[in-house]
Amino acid sequence: MSATTAGSRRPAKARIGRSDRRDRHDRPKQEWGNPVTYFIALLFIAVCVAPVLYIVVGGFRTNAQITTSPAGLPNPWVISNYTSVLTSVTFWGEFVNSLVVGLASTLGIVVLGMMVSFVLARYNFRLKGAMYTLFAAGLMFPMVIAITPLYIVIKDLGLIDNLLGIIIPQIAFGLPTTVIILVPFLRAIPKEIEEAAALDGTSRLGFFVRMVLPLSLPGVVTVGILAFIGSWNNYVLPLYILNSQKNYTLPLGVQAFSSQYSTNTAQVLAFTSLAMLPALIFFSIFQKRIVGGLTGAVKG
Amino acid sequence: MSDTLGTDAAIARQSQGTPRAGGAAKSAPPASPRASVRRRGRGRVRMRLEIAVLSGPAIIMFLAFVIFPVVLAAYYGFYRWHGYGPATDWVGLNNYKLIFTDPAFQQVLWHNLLIVVLSLVIQGPIAIVLALLLNQRIRGRSVIRVLIFVPYVISEVIVGTGWSLMLQANGAVNDLLGHIGLGFLQNDWLADPKLAIWTLMGIISWKYIGFAVILMLAGLQSIPDELFEAAAIDGATYWQIQRRITLPLLGPTIRIWGFLSIIGSLQLFDLVYIIWGQYVSGTAGTSTMAIYMVAQGRDAGNFGYGSAVAVVMFLISLVVALIYQRFVLRRDLRGAVTEGEIR
């Protein structure tokens, strides 16, 4: 319920009241604005999207077409590249691995991140500042820098070539972003609500479950999407941890496929575009949240 | 300034939260005042327990898989160690001496610095101008926002695979240039050592500029309209408003973007590894510190040396981050890294 209300809001929440008023008085209907702006916007969009379209459309061509005219359009369109990828066990195996890793990592990041953010936002204790600093500092050290020692740790735990060896570090490395985004959300819940809840006999944990969770849902969704897309796209960790092809996630799969079938460009393009599709769909469904969540994070 | 914006956001969030929560609170049964007094009495122990239970798992995970590996790397960095059994071959600072005297490392360090600077110089101005343009009242703004974010959402592997196919000597880019009469621009984009780093910069800009624009747009939208209205009433022109009001108020956003961009550039790995691979990237002049670490560490089986490279990368990032925070983000991050704003 609260998700839909929050989702329809524009990111700049504070302005809503005012701009509504202006909409009514100053702008009976939306104006079109400067054509130069549209031209530049379209140009920019073309630059952003064209390479992606090239990959998707290229998958509908044959290798002969691609060789004779690399930048041409499909003529005729063939779907055999896509169907052969979609019927291959390799693709679906890697797809399922990516999905399992993505969902488990997202769940872990959201649950653990929410718990610790709640403590940081709503409790007072001596080590709070140090705790927050610890997580904020984690933002500075992305996974690539820690990958060699991380590999050693995972190896000592016996989790090499195991999906858990990817899920667990991803949860740990996802926590800093989560904390940075969620703490302001949780802190913004007015103290009065908490006091009212306490007065009504709700414990702090009851308050957490019955008030905080629903009220911070927009932030939670943002964090969840970022976590899922991050996991879906992660390359360096699977590269280190996963050895056997049956455990590959899609990024590794794309790379393996494109080096294995390097002469079959059309099929590589089809495989690649199918691999990026889920993240793109996921993103376009929830894009408002990501932009809104970034707004919150930037305001700091 | 960031303070006002922060409060602004907090107020906005409060106004969003209050009505619903108020409704929920009303439905709960009222408790006697004595109960709440009693609760406060044994509250301290209970509170500590709650803090421990709620924050424990996250902290343990974080310490075990983010902090501990870095400490471990510092330890193994002093050994010649191939990844099996306990490390016994203590070599002191020898690994570090090797790293800093290796011309290959100096080369990758230089590439990283170049990528840091060029990313800021290329993406920053373009992103600001585009954000200013797109922040106007134009139709289809939300569609535009989704589309320019697409390259950022796609994984590096896919971006790398796609671009390396397009940029081959007989690939789509050269073909297209020939068709539109710019055949003289055709090049061997990936293999020419003079060109490769610029090709890389082009791909990096393509991939990450959408993120910069979205960030700037978000920052622009948090600037209160009143300021623009007041300036317009005072007779300021469009460009005066942008220069005197928008840019200064966008400062915190620009500085945070700069920070994220620098850290990202220092750890660049995926794109280069996918497009050039560890061997070609050396001859094409695009290899980075992370590529060096993977090649000299895991792939060569020298985990001690690889750990030392990781420590060097870590320290470089740390120093850069601290300097940046000390001198650039001083005010913006007061809440994030110091206790200051935590209440």
XYZ file of C-alpha atoms in Angstrom:
643
model
C 0.000 0.000 0.000
C 2.578 2.487 1.089
C 4.726 1.349 -1.796
C 2.321 2.595 -4.418
C 1.772 5.931 -2.734
C 5.464 6.464 -2.397
C 6.241 5.254 -5.889
C 4.081 7.849 -7.580
C 5.808 10.686 -5.812
C 8.439 12.677 -7.605
C 11.908 12.447 -6.033
C 11.803 16.027 -4.851
C 9.232 15.389 -2.200
C 9.425 18.740 -0.512
C 8.251 20.534 -3.594
C 5.172 18.528 -4.248
C 2.717 20.842 -2.590
C 4.092 23.894 -4.283
C 4.478 22.504 -7.761
C 0.941 21.139 -7.617
C -0.290 24.593 -6.967
C 1.765 25.992 -9.778
C 0.475 23.335 -12.105
C -3.026 24.559 -11.519
C -2.366 28.298 -11.768
C 0.521 28.878 -14.120
C 0.423 25.911 -16.408
C -3.015 24.899 -17.574
C -1.377 22.265 -19.770
C 2.204 21.157 -20.064
C 4.247 23.236 -22.484
C 6.589 21.682 -24.972
C 9.691 23.727 -24.229
C 12.780 24.410 -26.269
C 13.329 22.270 -29.428
C 17.103 22.433 -28.959
C 16.662 20.662 -25.651
C 14.757 17.856 -27.338
C 17.368 17.564 -30.037
C 20.221 17.219 -27.569
C 18.204 14.873 -25.372
C 17.408 12.658 -28.351
C 21.019 12.663 -29.467
C 22.149 11.666 -25.993
C 19.562 8.909 -25.783
C 20.616 7.623 -29.198
C 24.230 7.418 -28.069
C 23.202 5.609 -24.879
C 20.825 3.134 -26.454
C 22.283 2.441 -29.913
C 25.013 0.024 -28.777
C 22.482 -1.895 -26.715
C 20.129 -2.056 -29.682
C 23.024 -3.213 -31.824
C 23.516 -6.189 -29.536
C 19.807 -7.052 -29.455
C 19.201 -6.544 -33.187
C 22.477 -8.202 -34.135
C 21.166 -11.364 -32.521
C 18.512 -11.481 -35.255
C 21.083 -11.595 -38.053
C 23.159 -14.397 -39.503
C 26.931 -14.507 -39.341
C 27.063 -14.007 -43.109
C 25.045 -10.815 -42.769
C 27.280 -9.548 -40.003
C 30.436 -10.249 -41.974
C 29.322 -8.550 -45.169
C 27.767 -5.523 -43.498
C 28.711 -5.217 -39.815
C 26.527 -2.166 -39.164
C 23.522 -3.240 -41.221
C 20.035 -4.256 -40.189
C 18.811 -7.870 -40.246
C 17.717 -8.903 -43.725
C 15.923 -11.207 -43.366
C 15.337 -11.404 -39.591
C 16.249 -14.782 -38.197
C 15.266 -16.010 -34.761
C 17.338 -19.171 -34.789
C 20.115 -17.578 -32.705
C 17.683 -16.703 -29.952
C 15.832 -19.990 -30.057
C 19.026 -22.010 -29.874
C 20.177 -19.996 -26.849
C 16.764 -20.273 -25.220
C 16.730 -24.027 -25.684
C 20.275 -24.536 -24.422
C 20.810 -26.117 -21.039
C 23.893 -23.967 -20.491
C 21.989 -20.699 -20.675
C 19.217 -21.767 -18.338
C 21.628 -23.326 -15.866
C 23.567 -20.076 -15.671
C 20.338 -18.115 -15.546
C 19.130 -20.119 -12.550
C 22.510 -19.736 -10.820
C 22.392 -15.969 -11.323
C 18.830 -15.874 -10.056
C 19.601 -17.932 -6.937
C 22.669 -15.865 -6.146
C 20.806 -12.608 -6.810
C 17.772 -13.430 -4.695
C 19.749 -14.865 -1.786
C 22.173 -11.937 -1.753
C 19.347 -9.416 -1.949
C 17.466 -11.092 0.872
C 20.557 -11.183 3.059
C 21.516 -7.592 2.322
C 18.018 -6.275 2.978
C 17.411 -8.234 6.187
C 20.815 -7.686 7.790
C 21.079 -4.122 6.490
C 17.647 -3.221 7.783
C 18.402 -4.602 11.234
C 21.670 -2.781 11.652
C 20.317 0.436 10.116
C 17.461 0.379 12.593
C 19.932 0.201 15.449
C 22.032 3.015 13.982
C 19.025 5.221 13.390
C 16.891 4.658 16.478
C 19.115 3.618 19.392
C 21.552 5.665 21.415
C 24.713 3.972 22.565
C 28.359 4.722 22.855
C 29.783 2.842 19.884
C 27.163 4.096 17.454
C 29.435 6.635 15.771
C 32.199 4.085 15.375
C 29.784 1.563 13.907
C 28.475 4.021 11.370
C 32.003 5.050 10.421
C 32.916 1.403 9.942
C 30.167 0.877 7.388
C 30.681 4.265 5.726
C 34.360 3.430 5.315
C 33.339 0.184 3.647
C 31.976 2.258 0.770
C 35.506 3.201 -0.147
C 36.682 -0.340 -0.690
C 34.920 -2.095 -3.490
C 35.184 -5.794 -3.983
C 37.911 -5.712 -6.605
C 40.454 -4.343 -4.171
C 39.759 -7.071 -1.646
C 39.353 -9.887 -4.144
C 42.701 -11.642 -3.668
C 42.480 -11.889 0.125
C 38.755 -12.575 -0.104
C 39.506 -15.521 -2.350
C 41.866 -16.874 0.309
C 39.187 -16.557 2.994
C 36.588 -18.278 0.844
C 39.076 -21.010 0.011
C 39.804 -21.594 3.693
C 36.070 -21.903 4.297
C 35.876 -24.562 1.582
C 33.391 -22.562 -0.445
C 35.302 -22.471 -3.727
C 33.095 -23.421 -6.673
C 30.063 -23.065 -4.425
C 27.325 -20.476 -4.922
C 27.465 -19.712 -1.188
C 31.001 -18.490 -1.738
C 29.506 -15.718 -3.838
C 26.374 -15.020 -1.857
C 28.070 -14.474 1.506
C 30.721 -11.947 0.375
C 28.124 -10.132 -1.714
C 25.961 -9.677 1.364
C 28.929 -8.342 3.332
C 29.956 -5.947 0.577
C 26.363 -4.840 0.002
C 25.916 -3.689 3.592
C 27.659 -0.277 3.402
C 25.424 1.068 0.606
C 22.394 -0.320 2.388
C 23.279 1.342 5.665
C 24.025 4.679 4.003
C 20.683 4.670 2.190
C 18.484 3.225 4.934
C 19.701 5.092 8.016
C 18.370 8.493 6.840
C 15.061 6.836 5.962
C 14.736 5.295 9.397
C 15.949 8.374 11.201
C 13.292 10.476 9.484
C 10.483 8.538 11.151
C 9.351 11.008 13.802
C 10.164 10.319 17.417
C 6.524 11.065 18.267
C 5.363 7.943 16.457
C 7.769 5.847 18.471
C 6.636 7.486 21.708
C 3.010 7.004 20.791
C 3.689 3.372 20.060
C 5.540 2.969 23.362
C 2.694 4.638 25.196
C 0.326 2.233 23.546
C 2.371 -0.617 24.955
C 4.294 -1.596 21.835
C 7.862 -2.730 22.443
C 10.692 -1.316 20.408
C 10.808 -4.466 18.338
C 7.063 -4.318 17.839
C 7.552 -0.773 16.675
C 10.192 -2.025 14.276
C 7.956 -4.663 12.737
C 4.654 -2.789 12.721
C 5.711 0.790 11.952
C 9.269 1.006 10.718
C 9.094 -1.736 8.114
C 6.033 -0.361 6.313
C 7.174 3.245 6.592
C 10.615 2.601 5.165
C 9.455 0.322 2.370
C 10.529 2.754 -0.397
C 14.073 2.760 0.947
C 14.049 -0.993 1.366
C 12.912 -1.508 -2.215
C 15.644 0.823 -3.504
C 18.263 -1.076 -1.585
C 16.880 -4.394 -2.770
C 16.961 -3.387 -6.433
C 20.496 -2.054 -6.199
C 21.553 -5.255 -4.465
C 19.928 -7.488 -7.064
C 21.335 -5.632 -10.053
C 24.753 -5.493 -8.414
C 24.661 -9.223 -7.861
C 23.331 -9.963 -11.333
C 26.196 -8.019 -12.890
C 28.993 -9.096 -10.566
C 31.884 -10.525 -12.513
C 35.102 -10.480 -10.529
C 33.885 -12.559 -7.594
C 32.436 -15.418 -9.675
C 35.582 -15.244 -11.801
C 37.633 -16.075 -8.730
C 35.295 -18.412 -6.916
C 33.535 -20.512 -9.553
C 35.514 -23.061 -11.528
C 33.067 -25.454 -13.133
C 30.744 -24.385 -15.884
C 27.668 -25.824 -14.189
C 28.102 -23.280 -11.396
C 28.714 -20.287 -13.666
C 26.583 -17.201 -13.312
C 25.536 -15.331 -16.452
C 28.432 -12.817 -16.632
C 30.905 -15.706 -16.574
C 28.659 -17.552 -18.982
C 28.656 -14.663 -21.444
C 32.410 -14.493 -21.346
C 32.838 -18.242 -21.698
C 30.321 -18.381 -24.527
C 31.880 -15.509 -26.422
C 35.363 -17.000 -26.272
C 34.114 -20.515 -27.031
C 32.015 -19.467 -30.021
C 34.041 -16.444 -31.042
C 33.396 -17.137 -34.713
C 29.635 -17.330 -34.209
C 29.138 -13.609 -33.627
C 25.380 -13.647 -34.129
C 24.828 -16.247 -31.461
C 27.160 -14.442 -29.068
C 25.041 -11.329 -29.555
C 21.855 -13.293 -28.894
C 23.305 -14.854 -25.753
C 24.526 -11.470 -24.558
C 21.219 -9.721 -25.066
C 19.289 -12.472 -23.305
C 21.721 -12.234 -20.393
C 21.165 -8.518 -19.916
C 17.403 -8.656 -20.326
C 16.408 -9.569 -16.733
C 18.396 -6.734 -15.162
C 16.966 -4.298 -17.700
C 13.377 -5.411 -17.100
C 13.877 -5.334 -13.364
C 15.339 -1.868 -13.608
C 12.632 -0.392 -15.817
C 9.899 -1.672 -13.507
C 11.497 -0.081 -10.472
C 13.401 2.808 -12.028
C 11.522 5.473 -10.050
C 12.719 3.900 -6.832
C 16.352 3.878 -7.848
C 16.282 7.512 -8.863
C 14.357 8.397 -5.703
C 16.746 6.433 -3.515
C 19.726 8.155 -5.084
C 18.129 11.494 -4.294
C 17.961 10.538 -0.643
C 21.539 9.302 -0.617
C 22.905 12.409 -2.287
C 21.273 14.786 0.118
C 23.299 13.180 2.912
C 24.201 24.198 2.478
C 23.965 20.458 2.599
C 22.384 20.915 6.006
C 19.411 22.768 4.590
C 18.972 20.176 1.905
C 19.156 17.391 4.425
C 16.555 18.991 6.648
C 14.445 19.570 3.593
C 14.496 15.889 2.817
C 13.832 14.947 6.413
C 10.842 17.254 6.570
C 9.564 15.829 3.320
C 9.869 12.315 4.625
C 8.170 13.200 7.870
C 5.201 14.702 6.126
C 4.958 11.544 4.111
C 5.100 9.300 7.158
C 2.905 11.006 9.678
C -0.666 10.467 8.479
C -0.466 6.747 7.928
C 1.453 6.065 11.097
C -0.936 8.238 13.068
C -3.801 6.129 11.853
C -2.059 2.937 12.849
C -1.152 4.243 16.287
C -4.752 5.141 17.011
C -5.940 1.622 16.418
C -3.631 0.121 19.062
C -5.135 -0.222 22.534
C -3.971 2.370 25.091
C -1.664 1.039 27.829
C -1.534 2.172 31.436
C 1.178 4.706 32.289
C 2.557 2.373 34.983
C 3.437 -0.240 32.431
C 5.645 2.164 30.511
C 7.450 3.215 33.707
C 8.157 -0.395 34.549
C 9.417 -0.977 31.050
C 11.884 1.840 31.341
C 13.300 0.313 34.542
C 14.534 -2.895 32.980
C 14.939 -1.209 29.620
C 18.707 -0.853 29.666
C 19.605 -4.520 29.608
C 16.878 -5.217 27.136
C 18.053 -2.392 24.924
C 21.602 -3.687 24.909
C 20.333 -7.099 23.980
C 18.286 -5.681 21.149
C 21.270 -3.736 19.848
C 23.418 -6.845 19.937
C 20.860 -9.080 18.266
C 19.949 -6.592 15.564
C 23.390 -5.356 14.646
C 25.419 -8.476 15.458
C 24.900 -10.466 12.245
C 25.655 -7.530 9.972
C 28.749 -6.528 11.888
C 30.095 -10.073 12.006
C 29.540 -10.499 8.264
C 31.154 -7.180 7.544
C 34.175 -7.781 9.738
C 34.660 -11.334 8.493
C 34.354 -10.712 4.767
C 35.344 -7.085 4.253
C 37.732 -6.086 7.019
C 39.355 -9.423 7.818
C 40.465 -10.161 4.214
C 42.244 -6.831 4.095
C 44.056 -7.622 7.346
C 44.883 -11.050 5.973
C 46.286 -9.479 2.819
C 48.573 -7.331 4.934
C 49.828 -10.523 6.585
C 50.348 -12.571 3.423
C 51.908 -9.560 1.727
C 55.060 -10.215 3.741
C 55.413 -13.780 2.480
C 56.267 -15.590 -0.682
C 53.262 -17.856 -0.713
C 51.560 -19.897 -3.382
C 48.199 -20.321 -1.758
C 48.639 -23.757 -0.166
C 49.361 -24.570 3.449
C 50.624 -22.032 5.954
C 52.792 -19.182 4.739
C 56.345 -19.758 5.968
C 58.611 -18.027 3.472
C 58.895 -14.603 5.110
C 60.319 -12.068 2.683
C 59.740 -8.871 4.628
C 59.138 -5.872 2.437
C 60.534 -7.601 -0.611
C 57.150 -7.947 -2.336
C 56.558 -4.240 -1.938
C 60.025 -3.432 -3.205
C 59.326 -5.562 -6.273
C 55.983 -3.873 -6.879
C 57.384 -0.385 -6.824
C 60.409 -1.183 -8.940
C 58.425 -3.160 -11.511
C 58.046 -0.976 -14.623
C 54.829 -2.845 -15.387
C 53.323 -1.651 -12.123
C 54.434 1.910 -12.732
C 52.734 1.668 -16.082
C 49.418 0.410 -14.687
C 49.544 3.009 -11.928
C 49.950 5.678 -14.571
C 46.996 4.260 -16.518
C 44.860 4.358 -13.394
C 45.765 7.963 -12.683
C 45.016 8.871 -16.288
C 41.633 7.144 -16.050
C 40.833 8.940 -12.786
C 41.609 12.372 -14.223
C 40.064 11.799 -17.637
C 36.868 10.386 -16.124
C 36.414 13.500 -14.023
C 37.309 15.885 -16.842
C 35.244 14.192 -19.536
C 32.161 13.048 -17.654
C 31.773 15.875 -15.153
C 31.132 18.856 -17.456
C 29.051 16.831 -19.916
C 26.912 15.403 -17.128
C 26.310 18.820 -15.560
C 25.300 20.406 -18.866
C 23.024 17.491 -19.745
C 21.430 17.524 -16.298
C 20.755 21.260 -16.597
C 19.162 20.681 -19.987
C 17.077 17.726 -18.881
C 15.956 19.473 -15.716
C 13.799 21.804 -17.770
C 10.120 21.139 -18.084
C 10.136 18.892 -21.104
C 7.887 16.052 -22.045
C 8.895 12.475 -21.526
C 11.355 13.268 -18.788
C 10.885 9.992 -16.981
C 11.376 8.002 -20.199
C 14.563 9.945 -20.885
C 15.783 9.190 -17.397
C 15.273 5.461 -17.851
C 16.971 5.371 -21.242
C 20.106 7.251 -20.219
C 20.477 4.962 -17.233
C 20.464 1.833 -19.387
C 24.233 1.605 -19.977
C 24.806 1.859 -16.243
C 22.428 -0.995 -15.452
C 23.978 -3.392 -17.965
C 26.857 -5.417 -16.627
C 30.449 -4.639 -17.535
C 30.771 -8.054 -19.135
C 27.972 -7.337 -21.589
C 29.202 -3.815 -22.278
C 32.678 -5.189 -22.873
C 31.528 -8.032 -25.098
C 29.288 -5.746 -27.149
C 31.801 -2.963 -27.606
C 34.692 -5.253 -28.401
C 32.626 -6.782 -31.213
C 31.628 -3.362 -32.501
C 35.102 -1.857 -32.314
C 37.007 -4.578 -34.111
C 38.872 -3.500 -37.228
C 36.106 -5.031 -39.369
C 33.371 -4.225 -36.873
C 30.234 -2.114 -36.925
C 31.818 1.191 -35.901
C 34.296 1.261 -38.757
C 31.608 0.053 -41.147
C 29.297 2.845 -40.049
C 32.043 5.465 -40.369
C 32.656 4.281 -43.919
C 28.966 4.505 -44.786
C 28.513 8.071 -43.566
C 31.573 9.359 -45.398
C 33.910 9.476 -42.423
C 36.037 6.624 -43.664
C 39.214 8.519 -42.812
C 38.294 8.098 -39.150
C 38.377 4.307 -39.405
C 40.871 2.901 -36.977
C 41.959 -0.182 -35.165
C 40.300 1.079 -32.018
C 41.281 -1.705 -29.679
C 44.771 -2.748 -30.729
C 46.435 0.562 -31.583
C 48.406 1.424 -28.424
C 48.095 5.146 -29.110
C 44.351 4.898 -29.379
C 43.329 2.120 -27.006
C 43.293 4.173 -23.816
C 41.030 6.713 -25.497
C 38.763 3.955 -26.722
C 38.598 2.754 -23.137
C 37.772 6.266 -21.960
C 35.005 6.449 -24.537
C 33.485 3.192 -23.327
C 33.844 4.214 -19.671
C 32.169 7.542 -20.361
C 29.380 5.818 -22.256
C 28.815 3.374 -19.433
C 28.939 5.705 -16.461
C 27.758 9.111 -17.655
C 24.112 8.130 -17.257
C 24.733 7.581 -13.578
C 26.393 10.996 -13.297
C 23.483 12.678 -15.067
C 20.895 10.968 -12.865
C 22.846 11.944 -9.762
C 23.095 15.563 -10.924
C 19.394 15.595 -11.789
C 18.576 14.343 -8.321
C 20.767 17.068 -6.872
C 19.111 19.714 -9.041
C 15.675 18.664 -7.906
C 16.570 19.176 -4.289
C 17.281 22.876 -4.900
C 14.227 24.812 -3.727
C 12.289 26.560 -6.507
C 12.055 29.775 -4.481
C 15.689 30.543 -5.148
C 15.174 30.509 -8.894
C 11.988 32.498 -8.592
C 13.640 35.117 -6.408
C 16.578 35.388 -8.796
C 14.258 35.709 -11.766
C 12.334 38.468 -10.009
C 15.611 40.251 -9.360
C 16.238 40.188 -13.095
C 18.874 37.475 -13.336
C 19.341 35.869 -16.743
C 19.182 32.098 -17.279
C 22.970 31.741 -17.375
C 23.448 33.972 -14.341
C 21.042 31.795 -12.412
C 22.885 28.631 -13.447
C 26.270 30.062 -12.571
C 25.439 31.830 -9.322
C 22.734 29.592 -7.876
C 22.535 26.188 -9.507
C 26.212 25.303 -9.712
C 27.084 26.299 -6.134
C 24.052 24.473 -4.777
C 24.859 21.467 -6.917
C 28.326 21.474 -5.347
C 27.713 18.697 -2.812
C 26.312 16.413 -5.510
C 29.206 17.124 -7.858
C 31.722 16.455 -5.115
C 30.107 13.171 -4.099
C 29.944 12.087 -7.735
C 33.634 12.961 -8.026
C 34.388 10.743 -5.070
C 32.463 7.787 -6.473
C 34.079 8.294 -9.866
C 37.609 8.367 -8.466
C 37.106 5.230 -6.399
C 35.546 3.490 -9.388
C 38.426 4.486 -11.669
C 41.021 3.232 -9.213
C 39.468 -0.220 -9.120
C 38.637 -0.540 -12.813
C 38.900 -4.177 -13.800
C 35.942 -5.826 -15.544
C 35.820 -3.750 -18.715
C 39.526 -3.989 -19.436
C 39.693 -7.673 -18.565
C 36.764 -8.501 -20.837
C 37.764 -6.359 -23.821
C 41.531 -6.708 -23.815
C 42.280 -9.552 -21.445
C 45.309 -9.511 -19.205
C 47.893 -10.013 -21.928
C 46.653 -7.716 -24.679
C 45.842 -4.957 -22.191
C 49.557 -4.735 -21.452
C 50.552 -4.156 -25.064
C 47.524 -1.977 -25.853
C 48.334 0.261 -22.899
C 45.046 -0.114 -21.045
C 45.909 -2.406 -18.140
C 45.082 -1.257 -14.626
C 46.271 -2.026 -11.106
C 43.500 -4.581 -10.646
C 44.502 -6.350 -13.871
C 48.091 -6.411 -12.649
C 46.945 -7.825 -9.323
C 44.966 -10.637 -10.910
C 47.668 -11.475 -13.441
C 50.588 -11.397 -11.020
C 48.631 -12.829 -8.105
C 46.082 -15.509 -8.754
C 46.892 -16.326 -12.356
C 50.599 -16.596 -11.631
C 49.919 -18.512 -8.402
C 51.770 -15.946 -6.275
C 49.210 -15.214 -3.625
C 51.713 -13.495 -1.372
C 52.648 -11.072 -4.124
C 49.012 -10.641 -5.160
C 48.124 -9.799 -1.558
C 50.870 -7.199 -1.473
C 49.467 -5.623 -4.641
C 46.024 -5.657 -3.003
C 47.475 -3.836 0.006
C 49.079 -1.238 -2.251
C 45.797 -0.694 -4.093
C 43.996 -0.492 -0.783
C 46.426 2.081 0.588
C 46.318 4.166 -2.582
C 42.514 4.193 -2.469
C 42.556 4.968 1.245
C 44.969 7.867 0.855
C 43.058 9.265 -2.105
C 39.753 8.868 -0.260
C 41.065 10.533 2.895
C 42.640 13.413 1.004
C 39.463 13.894 -0.966
C 37.336 13.813 2.143
C 39.656 16.132 4.015
C 39.908 18.774 1.326
C 36.902 18.397 -0.939
C 34.109 16.738 0.974
C 34.868 18.511 4.243
C 31.368 19.827 4.746
C 29.316 17.420 2.697
C 30.267 14.261 4.499
C 30.222 15.620 8.009
C 27.460 13.177 8.798
C 28.798 10.155 7.016
C 32.277 9.653 8.317
C 32.318 11.531 11.586
C 29.926 11.199 14.439
C 28.838 14.801 13.973
C 25.411 14.390 12.544
C 24.360 11.185 14.218
C 21.838 11.948 16.857
